[in-house]
Amino acid sequence: MDRTRTDATAAPAEAGVLERIRLGASELSEAMSKVAGQVLADPEAAARATIIDLAELSGTSPGTITRFCRHLGYDGYAALRVAIATETGRASARHETGWDVNIGREIGPDDPLDRVLKQLITIDAAMLRGTMDLLDLAAVERVAASVAEARRVDVYGVGSSAIVARELQMGFYRTGVAAWAWTEVHDALASAAILAEGDVAIAASMSGTTVEIVEMLSEAGSRGALTVALTAFPDSPIAEIADVTLVSASRQTGHRADLLAARHSQLLVADLVHIAVAQRRFPAASEALESRARAVVGHRPTPRPRNGAG
């Protein structure tokens, strides 16, 4: 006997994308249901967000977002975002969807580059000042002291937060700290499983809701490691399970300039922690830096003499 389908692809042709998501919600996998719930809860935010941002907000992954889009009949996330933006009236497919949703209204398509540069610096500076106001320096001191004495340090990050994780790990490594950066859940969990008391695990997640990151940090904590969350949301799931939370500023508009500034805020916190660790490891940190510089000196080009030099 034929049964009437209720999934998104069976919705009436005239139904909008949000209505199709509502109709097909019961047919989605658990991961895609999280995406659907996030989109329906705040479609305007979904229209502004990048695929990585939506993955973080929904606690899923970019791959899940892509499967969700294809389930709805779209080639990719860009097409879905246009449909959502158009339907919510936030932007028109002709102008705002392509510009305002991605770039933001502070910068116009005809603005001269000097104004664009000043606007980017203004947004960045405001976000960095916000981080300075939010950041608990006593928490930074605690993390730095623990990292400086740790046997092993794991740093976790996926998506765009992987940039922060790698930068922090490299800072530690250059100063002689045994540190690893993990951006894939299976490798991260395997590494977290061999941590012990006296080790440190640091997880970077802007939203603090990424399921994989929460799982990585939870595993590290279960092994006795000090767990640290680097996030913009002190009430997020990752902050709830962490021993220490380092908070950076963010502005949830989804605009490119704001997202970039928020990432710079996280990098500022990462750099502060790295420098605080180097201070505690001085002079060993200085010796480690000099040893690494000597090891690669033969691979650096010899400076050319200036004009007129002998």
Coordinates of C-alpha atoms in Angstrom, one line a residue:
M1 CA 0.0 0.0 0.0
D2 CA 1.3 3.4 -0.9
R3 CA 2.0 5.8 1.9
T4 CA 2.1 9.6 1.7
R5 CA 5.7 10.8 2.1
T6 CA 6.3 13.5 4.6
D7 CA 10.0 14.2 4.0
A8 CA 11.4 17.4 2.6
T9 CA 11.6 16.2 -0.9
A10 CA 7.8 15.3 -0.9
A11 CA 6.7 18.8 0.2
P12 CA 4.6 20.8 -2.2
A13 CA 6.6 22.5 -4.9
E14 CA 5.4 25.9 -3.7
A15 CA 6.5 25.3 -0.1
G16 CA 9.4 27.5 1.0
V17 CA 12.6 26.0 2.2
L18 CA 11.8 26.5 5.9
E19 CA 8.4 24.8 5.5
R20 CA 10.1 21.9 3.7
I21 CA 12.6 21.5 6.6
R22 CA 9.7 21.5 9.1
L23 CA 7.8 18.9 7.1
G24 CA 10.8 16.6 6.7
A25 CA 12.2 16.9 10.2
S26 CA 11.0 13.5 11.4
E27 CA 12.8 11.8 8.5
L28 CA 16.2 13.2 9.2
S29 CA 19.1 11.5 10.9
E30 CA 20.1 12.6 14.4
A31 CA 22.9 14.8 13.1
M32 CA 20.8 16.4 10.3
S33 CA 18.0 17.0 12.8
K34 CA 20.4 19.2 14.8
V35 CA 21.1 21.2 11.7
A36 CA 17.4 21.5 10.9
G37 CA 16.7 22.6 14.5
Q38 CA 19.3 25.3 14.4
V39 CA 18.1 26.6 11.0
L40 CA 14.5 26.7 12.2
A41 CA 15.3 28.3 15.5
D42 CA 17.2 31.2 13.9
P43 CA 16.9 31.2 10.1
E44 CA 18.4 34.7 9.8
A45 CA 21.6 33.6 11.6
A46 CA 21.7 30.5 9.3
A47 CA 21.5 32.9 6.3
R48 CA 24.5 34.8 7.6
A49 CA 26.6 31.9 8.8
T50 CA 29.4 30.1 6.9
I51 CA 29.2 26.3 6.6
I52 CA 31.7 26.0 9.4
D53 CA 29.8 28.5 11.6
L54 CA 26.6 26.6 11.1
A55 CA 28.3 23.3 11.9
E56 CA 29.6 24.8 15.2
L57 CA 26.3 26.3 16.1
S58 CA 24.5 23.0 15.5
G59 CA 27.1 20.9 17.1
T60 CA 27.7 18.9 13.9
S61 CA 30.3 19.0 11.0
P62 CA 30.6 20.6 7.6
G63 CA 30.0 17.2 6.0
T64 CA 26.7 16.9 7.8
I65 CA 25.7 20.4 6.6
T66 CA 26.5 19.3 3.0
R67 CA 24.4 16.1 3.3
F68 CA 21.5 18.2 4.8
C69 CA 21.7 20.6 1.8
R70 CA 21.6 17.7 -0.7
H71 CA 18.7 16.1 1.2
L72 CA 16.8 19.3 0.5
G73 CA 17.7 19.2 -3.2
Y74 CA 20.5 21.9 -3.1
D75 CA 23.9 21.5 -4.7
G76 CA 25.6 22.9 -1.6
Y77 CA 25.4 25.2 1.3
A78 CA 25.7 28.4 -0.7
A79 CA 22.4 27.6 -2.6
L80 CA 20.6 26.7 0.7
R81 CA 21.8 29.9 2.3
V82 CA 20.5 32.0 -0.6
A83 CA 17.1 30.3 -0.3
I84 CA 16.9 30.9 3.4
A85 CA 18.0 34.5 3.1
T86 CA 15.5 35.2 0.4
E87 CA 12.6 33.6 2.2
T88 CA 13.3 35.3 5.5
G89 CA 13.3 38.7 3.8
R90 CA 16.7 39.4 5.3
A91 CA 18.2 39.8 1.9
S92 CA 17.3 39.8 -1.8
A93 CA 18.9 37.2 -4.0
R94 CA 20.0 40.0 -6.3
H95 CA 22.0 42.1 -3.9
E96 CA 21.9 41.5 -0.2
T97 CA 22.3 37.8 -0.2
G98 CA 25.6 38.1 -2.2
W99 CA 27.0 41.0 -0.3
D100 CA 25.3 41.9 3.0
V101 CA 25.0 38.3 4.2
N102 CA 28.7 37.6 3.6
I103 CA 30.6 40.9 3.8
G104 CA 28.3 42.9 6.1
R105 CA 26.6 46.3 5.8
E106 CA 29.6 48.2 7.3
I107 CA 31.5 47.9 4.0
G108 CA 29.9 48.8 0.7
P109 CA 30.8 47.3 -2.7
D110 CA 31.9 50.7 -3.9
D111 CA 34.0 51.7 -0.9
P112 CA 37.6 52.7 -1.5
L113 CA 40.2 50.4 -0.1
D114 CA 41.4 52.9 2.4
R115 CA 37.9 53.0 4.0
V116 CA 37.7 49.2 3.9
L117 CA 41.0 48.9 5.6
K118 CA 40.0 51.3 8.3
Q119 CA 36.7 49.5 8.9
L120 CA 38.4 46.2 9.2
I121 CA 40.8 47.6 11.7
T122 CA 38.0 49.2 13.7
I123 CA 36.1 45.9 13.9
D124 CA 39.2 44.0 14.8
A125 CA 40.3 46.5 17.5
A126 CA 36.9 46.5 19.1
M127 CA 36.9 42.7 19.3
L128 CA 40.4 42.7 20.8
R129 CA 39.5 45.3 23.4
G130 CA 36.4 43.2 24.2
T131 CA 38.6 40.2 24.7
M132 CA 40.9 42.2 27.0
D133 CA 37.9 43.0 29.2
L134 CA 36.5 39.5 29.2
L135 CA 39.7 37.5 29.8
D136 CA 40.5 36.2 33.3
L137 CA 44.2 36.7 33.6
A138 CA 44.3 34.5 36.7
A139 CA 43.0 31.7 34.5
V140 CA 45.7 32.3 32.0
E141 CA 48.3 32.2 34.8
R142 CA 46.9 28.8 35.9
V143 CA 47.0 27.3 32.4
A144 CA 50.5 28.6 31.7
A145 CA 51.9 27.2 34.9
S146 CA 50.3 23.8 34.2
V147 CA 51.5 23.7 30.5
A148 CA 55.1 24.7 31.6
E149 CA 55.3 21.7 33.9
A150 CA 53.2 19.2 31.8
R151 CA 54.6 16.0 30.5
R152 CA 52.4 16.2 27.4
V153 CA 49.9 18.8 26.0
D154 CA 47.1 18.1 23.6
V155 CA 45.4 21.0 21.7
Y156 CA 42.1 20.3 19.9
G157 CA 40.3 22.2 17.2
V158 CA 38.2 21.4 14.1
G159 CA 37.0 23.6 11.2
S160 CA 38.2 27.1 11.5
S161 CA 39.2 26.6 15.2
A162 CA 41.9 24.2 13.8
I163 CA 43.9 27.3 12.9
V164 CA 43.9 28.4 16.5
A165 CA 44.8 24.9 17.7
R166 CA 47.8 24.6 15.3
E167 CA 49.1 28.1 16.2
L168 CA 49.0 27.4 19.9
Q169 CA 50.6 24.0 19.5
M170 CA 53.4 25.5 17.4
G171 CA 54.0 28.2 20.0
F172 CA 54.4 25.6 22.7
Y173 CA 56.5 23.3 20.6
R174 CA 59.0 26.1 19.7
T175 CA 59.6 26.8 23.3
G176 CA 60.4 23.1 24.2
V177 CA 56.9 21.9 25.4
A178 CA 55.9 18.5 24.2
A179 CA 52.6 19.5 22.5
W180 CA 50.4 18.0 19.7
A181 CA 47.6 19.6 17.7
W182 CA 44.7 17.3 16.8
T183 CA 42.0 18.3 14.3
E184 CA 40.4 14.9 13.5
V185 CA 38.2 13.2 16.1
H186 CA 39.6 9.7 16.0
D187 CA 43.2 10.8 16.3
A188 CA 42.3 13.3 19.0
L189 CA 40.4 10.7 21.1
A190 CA 43.3 8.2 20.7
S191 CA 45.7 10.8 22.0
A192 CA 43.4 12.0 24.8
A193 CA 43.1 8.4 26.0
I194 CA 46.8 8.3 26.9
L195 CA 46.9 11.5 28.8
A196 CA 47.3 11.4 32.6
E197 CA 47.3 13.5 35.7
G198 CA 49.8 16.4 35.2
D199 CA 49.1 16.6 31.4
V200 CA 47.0 19.4 29.8
A201 CA 44.3 19.4 27.1
I202 CA 43.2 22.6 25.5
A203 CA 40.2 22.8 23.2
A204 CA 39.4 25.7 20.9
S205 CA 35.8 26.1 19.8
M206 CA 34.2 29.5 19.1
S207 CA 30.7 28.4 19.8
G208 CA 31.7 25.8 22.4
T209 CA 29.0 23.4 21.1
T210 CA 30.9 21.3 18.6
V211 CA 30.2 17.7 19.6
E212 CA 33.5 16.3 18.6
I213 CA 35.5 18.9 20.6
V214 CA 33.4 18.3 23.7
E215 CA 34.0 14.6 23.3
M216 CA 37.8 15.1 22.9
L217 CA 38.0 17.3 26.0
S218 CA 35.8 15.0 28.0
E219 CA 38.0 12.1 27.2
A220 CA 41.1 14.0 28.3
G221 CA 39.4 15.0 31.5
S222 CA 38.5 11.4 32.3
R223 CA 42.2 10.5 32.2
G224 CA 43.1 13.1 34.8
A225 CA 44.4 15.9 32.5
L226 CA 43.8 19.5 33.3
T227 CA 41.1 20.6 30.7
V228 CA 41.0 24.1 29.2
A229 CA 38.3 25.5 27.0
L230 CA 39.0 28.5 24.6
T231 CA 35.6 29.8 23.6
A232 CA 33.5 32.9 23.1
F233 CA 30.6 31.4 25.2
P234 CA 31.3 30.8 28.9
D235 CA 28.0 29.0 29.3
S236 CA 28.6 26.6 26.4
P237 CA 28.9 22.8 26.7
I238 CA 32.6 22.8 26.3
A239 CA 33.0 25.4 29.1
E240 CA 30.8 23.3 31.4
I241 CA 33.1 20.3 31.3
A242 CA 36.4 22.3 31.3
D243 CA 38.5 22.9 34.5
V244 CA 39.5 26.3 33.2
T245 CA 37.7 28.5 30.6
L246 CA 39.4 31.3 28.6
V247 CA 36.8 33.6 27.1
S248 CA 37.4 35.6 23.9
A249 CA 35.0 38.2 22.4
S250 CA 32.8 37.6 19.4
R251 CA 29.9 39.2 17.6
Q252 CA 27.4 36.7 16.1
T253 CA 26.5 38.4 12.9
G254 CA 28.0 35.9 10.5
H255 CA 29.7 38.7 8.5
R256 CA 33.1 38.0 7.3
A257 CA 34.8 40.9 9.1
D258 CA 33.2 39.9 12.4
L259 CA 34.2 36.3 12.0
L260 CA 37.7 37.2 11.2
A261 CA 37.9 39.6 14.2
A262 CA 36.6 36.9 16.5
R263 CA 39.2 34.5 15.3
H264 CA 41.9 37.1 15.9
S265 CA 40.5 37.4 19.4
Q266 CA 41.1 33.7 19.9
L267 CA 44.6 33.9 18.5
L268 CA 45.3 36.8 20.9
V269 CA 44.4 34.6 23.8
A270 CA 46.5 31.7 22.4
D271 CA 49.5 34.0 21.9
L272 CA 49.1 35.3 25.5
V273 CA 49.1 31.8 26.9
H274 CA 52.1 30.8 24.7
I275 CA 54.1 33.8 25.9
A276 CA 53.2 33.2 29.5
V277 CA 54.4 29.6 29.2
A278 CA 57.7 30.8 27.5
Q279 CA 58.2 33.2 30.5
R280 CA 57.9 30.4 32.9
R281 CA 60.3 28.2 31.0
F282 CA 63.0 30.8 30.6
P283 CA 65.9 30.3 30.0
A284 CA 65.0 26.8 28.7
A285 CA 62.6 28.3 26.3
S286 CA 65.2 30.7 24.9
E287 CA 67.7 27.8 24.5
A288 CA 65.0 25.8 22.6
L289 CA 64.3 28.7 20.2
E290 CA 68.0 29.2 19.5
S291 CA 68.6 25.4 18.9
R292 CA 65.7 25.3 16.4
A293 CA 67.1 28.4 14.6
R294 CA 70.5 26.9 14.4
A295 CA 69.1 23.6 13.0
V296 CA 67.5 25.3 10.0
V297 CA 70.0 28.0 9.3
G298 CA 71.5 26.1 6.4
H299 CA 68.1 26.2 4.7
R300 CA 67.8 30.0 4.8
P301 CA 68.9 32.0 1.8
T302 CA 72.1 34.1 2.3
P303 CA 71.2 37.8 2.4
R304 CA 72.2 39.6 -0.8
P305 CA 74.7 42.5 -0.3
R306 CA 73.2 46.0 -0.7
N307 CA 74.1 48.0 -3.8
G308 CA 77.6 49.4 -3.4
A309 CA 78.6 46.9 -0.7
G310 CA 81.9 45.1 -1.2

